[in-house]
Coordinates of C-alpha atoms and ligand atoms in Angstrom, one line a residue:
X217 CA 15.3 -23.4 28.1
X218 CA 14.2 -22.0 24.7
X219 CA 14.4 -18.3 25.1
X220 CA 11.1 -16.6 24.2
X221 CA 11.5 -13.3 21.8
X222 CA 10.1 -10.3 23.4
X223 CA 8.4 -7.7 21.1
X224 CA 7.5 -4.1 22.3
X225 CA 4.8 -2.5 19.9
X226 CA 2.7 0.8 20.6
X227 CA -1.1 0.7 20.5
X228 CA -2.1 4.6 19.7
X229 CA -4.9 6.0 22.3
X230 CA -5.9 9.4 22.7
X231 CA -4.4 12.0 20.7
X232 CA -0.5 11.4 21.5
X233 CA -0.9 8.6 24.0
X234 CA 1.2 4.8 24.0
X235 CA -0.3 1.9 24.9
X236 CA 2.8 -0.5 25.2
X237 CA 2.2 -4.3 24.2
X238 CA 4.4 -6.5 24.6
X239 CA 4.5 -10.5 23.7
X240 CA 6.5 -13.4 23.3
X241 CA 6.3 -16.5 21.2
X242 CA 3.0 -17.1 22.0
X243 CA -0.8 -15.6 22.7
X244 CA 0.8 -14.3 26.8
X245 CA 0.9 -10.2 26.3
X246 CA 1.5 -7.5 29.1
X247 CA 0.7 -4.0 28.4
X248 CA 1.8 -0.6 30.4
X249 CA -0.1 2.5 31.2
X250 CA -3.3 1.5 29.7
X251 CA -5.2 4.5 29.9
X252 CA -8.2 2.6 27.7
X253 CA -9.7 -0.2 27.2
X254 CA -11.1 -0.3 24.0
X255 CA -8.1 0.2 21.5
X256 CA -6.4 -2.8 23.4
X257 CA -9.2 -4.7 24.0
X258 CA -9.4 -4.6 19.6
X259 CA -6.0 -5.5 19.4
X260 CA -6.0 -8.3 21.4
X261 CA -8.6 -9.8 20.1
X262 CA -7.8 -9.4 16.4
X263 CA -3.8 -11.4 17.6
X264 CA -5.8 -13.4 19.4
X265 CA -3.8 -12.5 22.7
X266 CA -4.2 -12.8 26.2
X267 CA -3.4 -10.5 29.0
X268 CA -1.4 -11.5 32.1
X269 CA 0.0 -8.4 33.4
X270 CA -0.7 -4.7 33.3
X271 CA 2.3 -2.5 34.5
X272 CA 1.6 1.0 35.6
X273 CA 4.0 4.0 35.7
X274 CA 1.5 6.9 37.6
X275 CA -2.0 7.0 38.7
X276 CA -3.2 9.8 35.5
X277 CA -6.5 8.9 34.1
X278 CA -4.8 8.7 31.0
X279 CA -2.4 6.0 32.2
X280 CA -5.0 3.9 34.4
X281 CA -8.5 4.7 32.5
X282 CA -8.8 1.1 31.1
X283 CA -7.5 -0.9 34.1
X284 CA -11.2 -1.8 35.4
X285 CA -12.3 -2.6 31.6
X286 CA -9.7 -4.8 31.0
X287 CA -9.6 -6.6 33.9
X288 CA -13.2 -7.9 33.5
X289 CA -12.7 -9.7 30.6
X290 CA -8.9 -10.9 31.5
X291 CA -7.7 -11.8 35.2
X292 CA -4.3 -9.6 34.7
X293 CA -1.8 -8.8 37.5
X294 CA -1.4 -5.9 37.6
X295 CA 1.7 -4.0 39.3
X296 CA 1.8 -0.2 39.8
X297 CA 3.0 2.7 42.4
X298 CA 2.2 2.6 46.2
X299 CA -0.9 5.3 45.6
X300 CA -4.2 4.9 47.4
X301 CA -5.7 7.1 43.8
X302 CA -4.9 4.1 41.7
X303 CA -8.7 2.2 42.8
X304 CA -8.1 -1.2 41.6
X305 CA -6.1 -4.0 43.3
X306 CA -2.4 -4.1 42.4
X307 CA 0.9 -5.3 43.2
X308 CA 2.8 -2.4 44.6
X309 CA 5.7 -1.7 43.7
X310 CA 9.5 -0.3 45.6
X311 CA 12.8 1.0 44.5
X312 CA 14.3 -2.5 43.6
X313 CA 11.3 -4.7 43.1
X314 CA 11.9 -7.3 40.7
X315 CA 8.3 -8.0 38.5
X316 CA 8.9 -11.2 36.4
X317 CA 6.3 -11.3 33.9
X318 CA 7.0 -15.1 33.9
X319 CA 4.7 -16.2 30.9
X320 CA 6.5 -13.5 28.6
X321 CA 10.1 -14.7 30.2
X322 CA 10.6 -11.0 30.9
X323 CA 11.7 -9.3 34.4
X324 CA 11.7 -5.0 35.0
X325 CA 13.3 -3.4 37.5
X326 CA 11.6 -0.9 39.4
X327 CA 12.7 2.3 39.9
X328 CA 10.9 5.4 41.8
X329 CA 11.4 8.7 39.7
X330 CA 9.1 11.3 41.2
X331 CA 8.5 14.7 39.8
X332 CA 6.0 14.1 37.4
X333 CA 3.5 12.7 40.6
X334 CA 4.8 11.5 43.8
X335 CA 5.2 7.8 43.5
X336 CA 5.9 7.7 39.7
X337 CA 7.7 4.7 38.8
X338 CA 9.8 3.1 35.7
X339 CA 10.5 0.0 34.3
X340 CA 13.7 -2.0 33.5
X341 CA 14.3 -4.6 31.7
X342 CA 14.6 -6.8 28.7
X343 CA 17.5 -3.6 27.6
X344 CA 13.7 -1.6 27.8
X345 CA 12.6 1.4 29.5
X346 CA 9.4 2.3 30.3
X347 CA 9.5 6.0 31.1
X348 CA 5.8 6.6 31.6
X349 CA 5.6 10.7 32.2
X350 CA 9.3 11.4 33.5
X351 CA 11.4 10.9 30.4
X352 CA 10.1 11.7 26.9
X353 CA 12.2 12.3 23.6
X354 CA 13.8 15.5 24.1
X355 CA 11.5 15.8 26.9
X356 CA 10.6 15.2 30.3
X357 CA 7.4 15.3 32.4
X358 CA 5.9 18.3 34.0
X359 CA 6.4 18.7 37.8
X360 CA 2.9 18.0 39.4
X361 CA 4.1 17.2 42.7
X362 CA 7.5 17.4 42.8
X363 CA 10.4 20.1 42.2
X364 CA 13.5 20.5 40.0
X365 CA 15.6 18.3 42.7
X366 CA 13.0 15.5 42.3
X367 CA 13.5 15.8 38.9
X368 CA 17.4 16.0 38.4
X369 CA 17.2 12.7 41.0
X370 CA 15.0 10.9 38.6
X371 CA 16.7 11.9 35.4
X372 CA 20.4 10.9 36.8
X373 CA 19.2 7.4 37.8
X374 CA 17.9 6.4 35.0
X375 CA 21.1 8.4 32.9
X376 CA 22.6 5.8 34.6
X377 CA 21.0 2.8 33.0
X378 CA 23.3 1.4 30.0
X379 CA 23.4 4.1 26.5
X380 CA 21.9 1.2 24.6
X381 CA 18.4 1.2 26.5
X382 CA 15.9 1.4 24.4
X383 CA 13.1 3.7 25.9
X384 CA 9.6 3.5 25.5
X385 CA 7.7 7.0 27.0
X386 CA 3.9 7.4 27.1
X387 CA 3.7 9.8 24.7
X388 CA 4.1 11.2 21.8
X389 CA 5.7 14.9 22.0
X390 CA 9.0 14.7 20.5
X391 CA 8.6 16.9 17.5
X392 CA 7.1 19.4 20.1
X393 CA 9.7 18.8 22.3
X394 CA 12.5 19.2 19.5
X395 CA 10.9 22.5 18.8
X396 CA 11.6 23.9 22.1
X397 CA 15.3 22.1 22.6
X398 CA 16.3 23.8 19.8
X399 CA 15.6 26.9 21.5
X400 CA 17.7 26.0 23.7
X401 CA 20.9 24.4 22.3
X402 CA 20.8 26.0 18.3
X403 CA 23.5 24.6 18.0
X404 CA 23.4 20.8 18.9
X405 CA 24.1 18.9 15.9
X406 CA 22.6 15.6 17.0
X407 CA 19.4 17.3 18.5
X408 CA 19.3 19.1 15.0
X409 CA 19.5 15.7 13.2
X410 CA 17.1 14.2 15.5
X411 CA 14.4 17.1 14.7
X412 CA 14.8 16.3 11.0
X413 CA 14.4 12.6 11.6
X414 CA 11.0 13.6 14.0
X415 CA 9.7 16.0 11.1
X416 CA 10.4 13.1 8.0
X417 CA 8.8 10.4 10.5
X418 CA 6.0 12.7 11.4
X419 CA 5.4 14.0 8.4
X420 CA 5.1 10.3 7.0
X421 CA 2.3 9.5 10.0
X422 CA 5.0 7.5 11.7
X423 CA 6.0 7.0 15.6
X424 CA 9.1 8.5 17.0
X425 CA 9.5 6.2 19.4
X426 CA 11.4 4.0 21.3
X427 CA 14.1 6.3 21.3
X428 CA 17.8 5.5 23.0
X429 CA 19.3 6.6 26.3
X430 CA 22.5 7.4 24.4
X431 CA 20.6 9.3 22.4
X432 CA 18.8 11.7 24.8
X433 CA 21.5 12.2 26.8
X434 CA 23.4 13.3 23.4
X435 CA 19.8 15.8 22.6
X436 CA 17.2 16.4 25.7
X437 CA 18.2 19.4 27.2
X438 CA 16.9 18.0 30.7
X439 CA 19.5 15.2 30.9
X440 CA 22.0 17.7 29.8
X441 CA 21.3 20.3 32.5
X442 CA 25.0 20.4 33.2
X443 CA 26.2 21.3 29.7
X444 CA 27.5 24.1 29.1
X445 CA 25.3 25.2 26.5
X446 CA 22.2 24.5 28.1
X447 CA 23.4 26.4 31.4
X448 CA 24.3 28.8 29.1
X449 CA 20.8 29.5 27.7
X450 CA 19.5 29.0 31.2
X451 CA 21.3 31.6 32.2
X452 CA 19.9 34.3 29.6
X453 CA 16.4 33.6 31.6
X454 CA 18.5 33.3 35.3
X455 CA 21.6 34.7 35.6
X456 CA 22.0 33.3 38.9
X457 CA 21.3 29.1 36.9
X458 CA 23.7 26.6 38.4
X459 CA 24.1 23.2 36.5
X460 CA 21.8 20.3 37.8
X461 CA 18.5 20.9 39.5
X462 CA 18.8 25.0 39.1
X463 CA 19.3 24.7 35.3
X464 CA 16.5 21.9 35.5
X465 CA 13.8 24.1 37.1
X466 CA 14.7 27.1 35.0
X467 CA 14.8 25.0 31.5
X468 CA 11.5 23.7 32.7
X469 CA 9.4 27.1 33.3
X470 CA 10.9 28.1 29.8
X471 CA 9.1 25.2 28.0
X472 CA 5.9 25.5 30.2
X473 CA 5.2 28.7 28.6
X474 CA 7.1 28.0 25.3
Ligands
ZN689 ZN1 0.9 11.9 33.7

């Protein structure tokens, strides 16, 4: 069968917000974390799309806002987390769960990362990851309702997902982020070349995103909790910092009041 071509594009929402669209050959489109209506709803109307599935990482507002609008002008499936505070009707979805977007010829893998809320979830897929509010550029998600450990899990599993994922977060906070890991690890010559990048694309009113998993391993201080350098500046705020989910939790109170 003729393989379809799957394109991942960001609609903008809010101030730093991702809408993620993607679509194949033809007018089928998905999109994840729609937190509203009305910037999608104008996009796919202008490509003359329609939407079958709507894939959510966490319950947020910001994630979830535009669910009900969109889904009464398009019948959408729509998968998210086991979470009685997402209201709408959805597919839930496990550790494992296979969700074959079969009109885009696209299947994601689900996997549970809490930390950022308790039933977060990811998708993979397609050699794409959608991150949602656990794994940013340079960055991770704060810890709502989870701890370090949750974290640390979350990060290692999807560390383990091949270098050459490409990874598609819900927001935009990288030059932000950047800032703050270079607090951290001064001396990181691919986080200090990824900052540069972030300030020319920035600066030029362009996205930062999808970034790599090779990458942030190679730059985000929270997948590198057990680097020596970064347990090394955690330890200048903790003396007692331990690599993994003690690093974690004490690189992660740093940046909340950075
Ligand atoms: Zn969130």
């Amino acid at each position: 069968m003729h393989r379809l071509n799957l394109n991942i594009t960001a609609i903008p929402a809010f101030g730093d917000n991702y809408i993620w669209l993607l679509t194949a050959d033809g007018p089928a489109c998905a999109v994840v974390d729609p937190g509203d209506a009305r910037p999608v709803l104008e996009v796919l109307v202008n490509q003359g799309l329609d939407l079958r599935y709507i894939l959510l990482t966490h319950h947020h507002d910001d994630h979830t806002g535009g669910v009900g609008d969109l889904l009464k002008k398009y019948a959408a499936r729509v998968f998210g987390p086991d979470d009685e505070r997402i209201p709408f009707t959805h597919d839930t979805c496990r550790e494992g769960d296979l969700v074959d977007l079969a009109d885009l010829q696209a299947q994601f893998r689900v996997l549970e990362v809490p930390a950022h809320t308790r039933t977060h979830i990811a998708f993979y897929g397609e050699n794409a990851l959608f991150s949602g509010d656990t794994l940013f550029s340079v960055g991770c998600g704060r810890f709502f309702e989870g701890t370090a450990d949750d974290m640390q899990r979350s990060l290692d599993k999807l560390a383990a997902l091949p270098a050459n994922t490409r990874v598609y977060p819900a927001h935009e906070y990288t030059q932000s982020n950047c800032a703050f890991a270079l607090r951290v690890e001064p001396e990181n010559a691919v986080l200090k070349a990824r900052a540069d990048e972030v300030d020319r694309l920035r600066a030029a009113g362009r996205i930062t995103l999808p970034t790599t998993l090779g990458d942030e391993l190679a730059a985000n201080p929270f997948m590198r909790t057990h680097e020596k350098s970064v347990l090394e500046a955690a330890r200048k705020i903790d003396p007692g910092a331990m690599p993994g989910s003690s690093a974690m939790a004490v690189i992660r109170t740093w940046k909340d009041r950075f």
